[in-house]
Coordinates of C-alpha atoms in Angstrom, one line a residue:
M1 CA 57.2 5.8 5.7
I2 CA 55.1 3.1 4.4
S3 CA 52.4 4.9 3.1
I4 CA 48.4 3.9 4.0
P5 CA 45.4 4.2 2.0
E6 CA 43.5 6.7 3.3
H7 CA 40.0 5.2 3.4
L8 CA 41.4 2.7 6.2
R9 CA 41.9 5.5 8.4
Q10 CA 38.1 5.8 8.8
V11 CA 38.0 2.2 9.7
G12 CA 37.8 1.4 13.2
T13 CA 39.3 -1.6 14.6
Y14 CA 36.9 -4.4 16.3
T15 CA 37.3 -4.8 20.1
P16 CA 36.1 -8.5 21.1
G17 CA 33.8 -8.6 24.1
T18 CA 35.0 -9.4 27.6
S19 CA 35.5 -12.9 28.4
A20 CA 33.5 -14.6 31.3
E21 CA 36.9 -15.6 32.9
E22 CA 37.8 -11.9 32.6
I23 CA 35.0 -10.7 34.7
R24 CA 35.3 -13.1 37.4
K25 CA 38.9 -12.4 37.8
Q26 CA 37.8 -8.5 37.9
Y27 CA 34.5 -8.6 39.7
G28 CA 35.5 -11.6 42.1
L29 CA 32.5 -13.5 41.0
T30 CA 32.2 -17.0 41.1
H31 CA 29.3 -17.6 38.3
V32 CA 29.5 -15.3 35.9
V33 CA 27.0 -16.0 32.1
K34 CA 27.9 -14.7 28.7
L35 CA 25.0 -12.9 27.5
A36 CA 26.7 -10.8 25.0
S37 CA 27.5 -12.4 21.6
N38 CA 24.1 -14.1 20.8
E39 CA 25.5 -17.5 21.0
N40 CA 24.1 -21.0 21.5
P41 CA 23.9 -21.6 25.3
F42 CA 24.1 -25.7 24.6
G43 CA 26.7 -25.3 22.6
A44 CA 27.5 -27.5 19.2
S45 CA 25.7 -30.9 18.3
S46 CA 27.3 -33.6 19.1
F47 CA 27.5 -34.8 15.6
A48 CA 29.3 -31.6 14.9
L49 CA 31.7 -32.3 17.4
D50 CA 32.2 -36.0 16.5
A51 CA 32.7 -35.0 12.8
A52 CA 35.2 -31.9 13.5
R53 CA 37.6 -34.4 16.0
H54 CA 37.4 -37.1 12.9
A55 CA 38.4 -34.2 10.4
L56 CA 41.8 -33.0 12.8
E57 CA 42.7 -36.5 11.8
Q58 CA 43.6 -35.1 8.3
S59 CA 44.7 -31.6 9.6
H60 CA 48.1 -31.9 7.4
R61 CA 45.9 -32.2 4.3
Y62 CA 44.1 -28.8 2.4
G63 CA 40.7 -29.2 2.6
D64 CA 38.4 -29.1 -0.4
G65 CA 37.4 -25.5 -0.5
G66 CA 34.4 -26.1 0.8
L67 CA 33.1 -28.2 -2.2
G68 CA 31.5 -30.8 0.4
L69 CA 29.6 -28.2 2.2
R70 CA 28.3 -26.6 -1.2
M71 CA 26.7 -30.1 -2.4
A72 CA 25.3 -30.5 1.3
L73 CA 23.5 -27.2 1.5
A74 CA 22.7 -27.5 -2.6
T75 CA 20.8 -30.6 -1.3
Y76 CA 19.6 -29.2 1.9
H77 CA 18.4 -26.1 0.6
N78 CA 16.8 -27.5 -2.8
H79 CA 19.1 -24.9 -4.6
P80 CA 21.8 -25.3 -7.5
L81 CA 25.2 -25.8 -6.3
E82 CA 26.3 -22.9 -8.5
G83 CA 24.5 -20.7 -6.4
I84 CA 26.4 -21.3 -3.0
V85 CA 29.2 -19.6 -1.6
V86 CA 30.7 -20.3 1.8
N87 CA 33.7 -18.6 3.7
N88 CA 34.5 -17.8 7.3
G89 CA 31.4 -17.1 8.8
S90 CA 28.2 -14.7 6.8
D91 CA 30.8 -11.7 8.3
A92 CA 33.5 -12.4 5.8
I93 CA 30.9 -12.4 2.8
I94 CA 29.7 -9.3 3.3
H95 CA 33.2 -8.2 3.2
Q96 CA 33.4 -10.4 0.2
L97 CA 30.7 -9.1 -1.5
M98 CA 31.9 -5.5 -1.1
R99 CA 35.1 -6.4 -2.8
T100 CA 33.2 -7.9 -5.6
L101 CA 30.4 -5.7 -6.2
L102 CA 31.8 -2.1 -5.4
L103 CA 32.9 -0.2 -7.9
P104 CA 34.6 3.6 -7.6
G105 CA 32.1 5.8 -7.0
E106 CA 29.4 3.3 -6.0
T107 CA 27.8 3.3 -2.6
A108 CA 25.9 1.1 -0.4
L109 CA 22.7 1.2 1.5
S110 CA 21.5 0.0 4.7
S111 CA 19.8 1.7 7.9
R112 CA 21.3 3.3 11.2
G113 CA 21.3 1.2 14.2
G114 CA 22.3 -2.0 12.3
F115 CA 24.9 -4.9 12.0
V116 CA 28.3 -3.0 12.2
S117 CA 30.0 -5.2 10.2
F118 CA 28.4 -3.5 7.1
G119 CA 30.0 0.0 7.7
I120 CA 33.3 -1.5 8.4
A121 CA 32.9 -3.6 5.3
V122 CA 32.2 -0.6 2.5
R123 CA 34.9 1.5 4.1
T124 CA 37.4 -0.8 3.6
V125 CA 37.3 -1.0 -0.2
G126 CA 36.9 2.8 0.1
S127 CA 33.7 3.3 -0.4
Q128 CA 31.1 5.1 1.6
P129 CA 28.1 4.0 3.4
D130 CA 24.7 5.6 2.8
Y131 CA 22.2 5.1 6.1
V132 CA 18.5 6.0 6.7
D133 CA 17.3 6.1 10.0
L134 CA 15.4 3.2 11.9
G135 CA 11.4 3.4 11.5
G136 CA 9.1 2.9 14.5
G137 CA 9.5 0.2 16.6
Y138 CA 13.2 0.0 16.2
R139 CA 12.6 -1.5 12.5
F140 CA 14.0 -1.0 9.0
D141 CA 12.2 1.3 6.9
V142 CA 11.5 0.4 3.6
E143 CA 9.8 4.1 2.6
R144 CA 12.9 5.3 3.4
L145 CA 15.0 2.9 2.0
A146 CA 13.2 3.2 -1.5
A147 CA 13.3 6.8 -0.9
A148 CA 17.2 6.7 -0.6
I149 CA 18.6 4.6 -3.6
T150 CA 20.5 6.8 -6.0
P151 CA 21.9 5.9 -9.6
S152 CA 25.2 5.5 -7.3
T153 CA 23.4 2.6 -5.0
K154 CA 24.9 -0.9 -5.8
I155 CA 23.9 -3.0 -2.8
I156 CA 21.3 -2.7 0.0
Y157 CA 22.0 -4.7 3.0
I158 CA 19.2 -5.2 5.2
P159 CA 20.1 -7.7 8.4
N160 CA 16.6 -9.3 8.7
P161 CA 15.7 -9.8 11.3
N162 CA 18.2 -7.1 12.5
N163 CA 21.3 -7.1 14.8
P164 CA 20.7 -6.0 17.2
T165 CA 17.2 -4.7 17.7
G166 CA 15.9 -8.0 16.5
T167 CA 12.8 -6.8 14.3
Y168 CA 11.9 -7.7 10.8
I169 CA 10.6 -6.5 7.5
T170 CA 7.6 -8.9 6.6
T171 CA 7.1 -10.5 3.8
D172 CA 4.7 -7.9 2.1
K173 CA 6.9 -5.0 3.0
L174 CA 10.2 -6.4 1.5
H175 CA 8.1 -7.2 -1.4
W176 CA 7.0 -3.8 -1.7
L177 CA 10.7 -2.3 -1.5
L178 CA 11.8 -4.9 -4.1
E179 CA 9.0 -3.7 -6.4
R180 CA 11.1 -0.3 -6.6
V181 CA 14.7 -1.9 -6.4
P182 CA 16.4 -1.2 -10.1
D183 CA 17.5 -4.5 -11.4
S184 CA 21.3 -2.9 -11.1
V185 CA 20.9 -2.7 -7.4
V186 CA 22.3 -6.2 -4.9
V187 CA 19.8 -6.2 -2.1
V188 CA 21.7 -8.2 0.5
L189 CA 19.3 -10.0 3.2
D190 CA 21.8 -11.1 5.9
E191 CA 19.5 -13.6 7.7
A192 CA 22.1 -15.0 10.7
Y193 CA 18.4 -15.5 12.6
H194 CA 16.6 -17.0 10.3
E195 CA 16.2 -20.4 12.1
Y196 CA 15.0 -18.3 15.3
A197 CA 12.8 -16.3 12.5
V198 CA 11.2 -18.7 10.8
A199 CA 9.9 -20.4 14.2
M200 CA 9.2 -17.3 15.6
A201 CA 6.9 -15.5 12.9
P202 CA 5.9 -18.3 10.5
D203 CA 3.6 -16.4 8.9
T204 CA 5.2 -12.9 8.2
Y205 CA 8.6 -13.7 8.1
P206 CA 10.1 -13.6 4.4
Q207 CA 11.4 -17.0 2.9
G208 CA 13.3 -18.3 -0.4
L209 CA 13.3 -14.6 -1.8
Y210 CA 16.8 -15.9 -3.4
A211 CA 15.2 -18.2 -5.4
T212 CA 12.7 -15.5 -7.0
H213 CA 14.5 -12.9 -7.0
P214 CA 18.1 -12.8 -9.4
N215 CA 19.3 -9.5 -7.4
V216 CA 18.8 -10.5 -3.8
I217 CA 21.6 -12.5 -1.8
S218 CA 20.7 -14.5 1.2
L219 CA 23.6 -14.6 4.0
R220 CA 23.5 -17.5 6.5
T221 CA 25.7 -18.9 9.3
F222 CA 26.4 -21.5 11.3
S223 CA 27.1 -19.4 14.7
K224 CA 24.0 -19.2 15.9
A225 CA 21.1 -21.7 16.0
Y226 CA 23.9 -24.1 15.1
G227 CA 26.1 -23.5 18.0
L228 CA 29.6 -23.6 15.6
A229 CA 31.0 -19.7 16.5
A230 CA 34.2 -20.9 16.8
F231 CA 34.4 -22.8 13.4
R232 CA 33.9 -19.4 11.5
V233 CA 31.5 -20.9 8.9
G234 CA 28.5 -18.7 6.8
Y235 CA 27.3 -18.9 3.3
A236 CA 25.3 -17.2 0.9
L237 CA 22.7 -18.3 -1.3
G238 CA 21.6 -16.6 -4.5
N239 CA 21.0 -16.4 -8.5
P240 CA 24.3 -18.4 -9.7
E241 CA 24.6 -15.6 -12.6
L242 CA 25.0 -13.2 -9.6
M243 CA 27.1 -16.1 -7.3
Q244 CA 29.6 -16.9 -10.3
W245 CA 31.0 -13.4 -9.5
L246 CA 31.6 -14.3 -5.9
L247 CA 33.0 -17.8 -6.5
K248 CA 35.8 -16.2 -8.0
T249 CA 36.8 -14.0 -4.8
C250 CA 36.7 -16.8 -2.6
L251 CA 40.3 -18.0 -1.3
P252 CA 41.3 -21.6 -2.6
F253 CA 41.1 -23.5 0.6
D254 CA 38.3 -21.3 2.8
P255 CA 36.5 -22.4 4.7
N256 CA 38.8 -24.7 7.4
G257 CA 38.4 -28.4 6.2
I258 CA 37.3 -29.0 9.9
G259 CA 34.6 -26.3 10.2
C260 CA 33.4 -27.6 7.1
A261 CA 33.2 -31.4 8.6
A262 CA 31.0 -29.7 11.6
A263 CA 28.6 -27.9 9.4
V264 CA 28.2 -30.9 7.2
A265 CA 27.1 -32.9 10.0
A266 CA 25.6 -30.0 11.9
L267 CA 23.0 -30.2 8.8
S268 CA 21.7 -33.7 9.5
D269 CA 21.2 -32.9 13.4
T270 CA 17.8 -31.2 13.3
G271 CA 16.9 -31.7 16.7
H272 CA 19.9 -29.7 18.2
V273 CA 18.7 -26.8 16.2
Q274 CA 14.7 -27.1 17.2
K275 CA 16.3 -28.0 21.0
T276 CA 18.0 -24.5 20.5
V277 CA 15.0 -22.6 19.1
A278 CA 12.3 -23.7 21.3
C279 CA 14.5 -22.7 24.1
A280 CA 14.9 -19.5 22.7
Q281 CA 11.3 -19.1 21.8
R282 CA 10.3 -19.8 25.6
G283 CA 12.6 -17.5 26.9
M284 CA 11.4 -14.9 24.4
N285 CA 7.9 -14.8 25.4
R286 CA 8.8 -15.2 29.3
L287 CA 11.0 -12.5 29.0
L288 CA 9.7 -10.0 27.1
G289 CA 6.1 -10.0 29.3
A290 CA 7.9 -9.7 32.5
L291 CA 10.1 -7.0 31.1
R292 CA 7.3 -5.1 29.4
T293 CA 4.8 -5.5 32.6
S294 CA 7.6 -4.2 34.6
G295 CA 7.6 -1.1 31.9
Y296 CA 10.9 -1.7 30.6
T297 CA 11.1 -0.4 26.6
T298 CA 11.9 -3.4 24.4
S299 CA 11.2 -4.4 20.5
E300 CA 9.7 -7.3 18.9
S301 CA 12.6 -9.4 18.5
I302 CA 12.4 -12.8 16.8
T303 CA 15.7 -13.7 17.6
N304 CA 17.8 -15.4 20.4
F305 CA 18.2 -11.7 22.1
V306 CA 16.1 -8.8 23.5
F307 CA 16.6 -5.3 22.9
I308 CA 16.3 -2.8 25.6
D309 CA 15.8 0.9 25.4
L310 CA 16.6 2.8 28.7
H311 CA 16.3 6.1 26.7
D312 CA 19.3 7.8 28.4
T313 CA 22.9 6.7 27.5
D314 CA 24.3 7.2 30.9
R315 CA 21.8 4.9 32.5
A316 CA 22.1 2.3 29.8
Q317 CA 26.0 2.4 30.7
Q318 CA 25.0 2.1 34.4
F319 CA 22.3 -0.6 33.4
Y320 CA 24.8 -2.8 31.8
M321 CA 27.6 -2.1 34.9
T322 CA 24.9 -3.2 37.2
L323 CA 24.3 -6.6 34.8
L324 CA 28.0 -6.7 34.8
R325 CA 28.6 -7.0 38.5
A326 CA 26.0 -9.3 39.3
G327 CA 27.6 -11.9 36.5
F328 CA 25.6 -11.2 33.5
I329 CA 27.5 -10.0 30.5
S330 CA 25.4 -8.3 27.9
R331 CA 26.1 -5.6 25.0
P332 CA 25.8 -2.0 25.5
L333 CA 25.1 -0.6 22.3
T334 CA 27.1 2.7 21.4
G335 CA 28.8 0.9 18.7
F336 CA 25.7 0.3 16.6
G337 CA 25.0 3.4 17.2
I338 CA 22.2 3.2 19.5
P339 CA 23.7 4.2 23.2
T340 CA 20.8 4.4 25.0
A341 CA 20.1 0.9 24.4
V342 CA 21.9 -2.9 25.5
R343 CA 21.5 -6.0 24.1
I344 CA 21.2 -9.1 26.0
T345 CA 21.3 -13.0 24.7
L346 CA 19.0 -15.7 25.7
G347 CA 20.7 -18.3 27.7
T348 CA 19.0 -21.8 28.7
D349 CA 15.7 -21.7 31.0
E350 CA 17.4 -21.7 34.2
Q351 CA 19.5 -18.3 33.2
N352 CA 16.7 -16.6 31.7
E353 CA 14.8 -16.9 35.2
Q354 CA 17.4 -15.3 36.7
L355 CA 17.8 -12.7 34.3
E356 CA 14.2 -12.8 34.5
E357 CA 14.3 -12.3 38.7
F358 CA 17.4 -9.7 38.3
L359 CA 15.9 -7.6 35.3
T360 CA 12.3 -7.4 37.5
S361 CA 14.1 -6.9 41.0
H362 CA 15.7 -3.5 39.4
T363 CA 13.1 -1.8 37.7
E364 CA 12.6 1.2 40.2
Q365 CA 16.4 1.8 39.5
F366 CA 16.0 1.4 35.3
V367 CA 12.7 2.0 34.5
R368 CA 11.7 6.0 33.7

């Protein structure tokens, strides 16, 4: 019998969400809207798609290991090339960070109700994640995080804004936390929804801490606002002295050359990102107002998704299934450790209007 490391027995296998086509067939629907994965409802930039088509002509060649993309990002962020790492989505960088930084006996700290890839990545390398509870308003609690730091803590992982609650740690509170984090601890800010956050909370959302704090790494992705989820391209920004170790653990030709070409082109199409973010902002303002007026419990999300707490596990499952049968695919949050809640991605203006009408018409069924 082939022996398997014991720590891998604690790691679950990721199950992808149900596709729109599967739901159409299963429920006999003609119209289905996928609002489960926080994707861009407008798709990818035409600039990016044109670049990808052109790059396909070189499919028989190995790529440059993301060097061209790193150079473009260095210019875009005015950050040293040596302080930028690219990989197959920011999710891959979370795993890479754990492989690179965690030594035997060291731990990584985060909060319950955060992004699930953190715990998976930590367990995959044979370590154990430490968690604190979310604070009020479904937010990460900096005081709880600070109090939970131990001599074995090596990494603090903070999705900011948080997925799945959409909430964030403000600039002043994050500075408060960083003042209490030892220099030997790496603070990872997963900023997958950065483009939405800076538009929705321009005065209070923290920016650029990777450039001023040598132990801070910021993660970004092309999967959300840029609409390149299938291309699997993400990156990390940090101090070159720290990032050099991540560069050593990159595989030679990742990310793929076609995805890198699309990402470089996407950076130049600021209009596409602005349109995407503006639509999400309109949808958020409209939908949150309607939901709260109707009595639903929501968070203060600054992303492209809304978080709804039904305060009961069975009611949350019923809510999810009711949406599903109506052609709206949402995301139940049992896997995130919040079984009483559901996450719904914002779509186009028309889709958001349809969603609002449906949710407000079912208030008596789900609001307690």
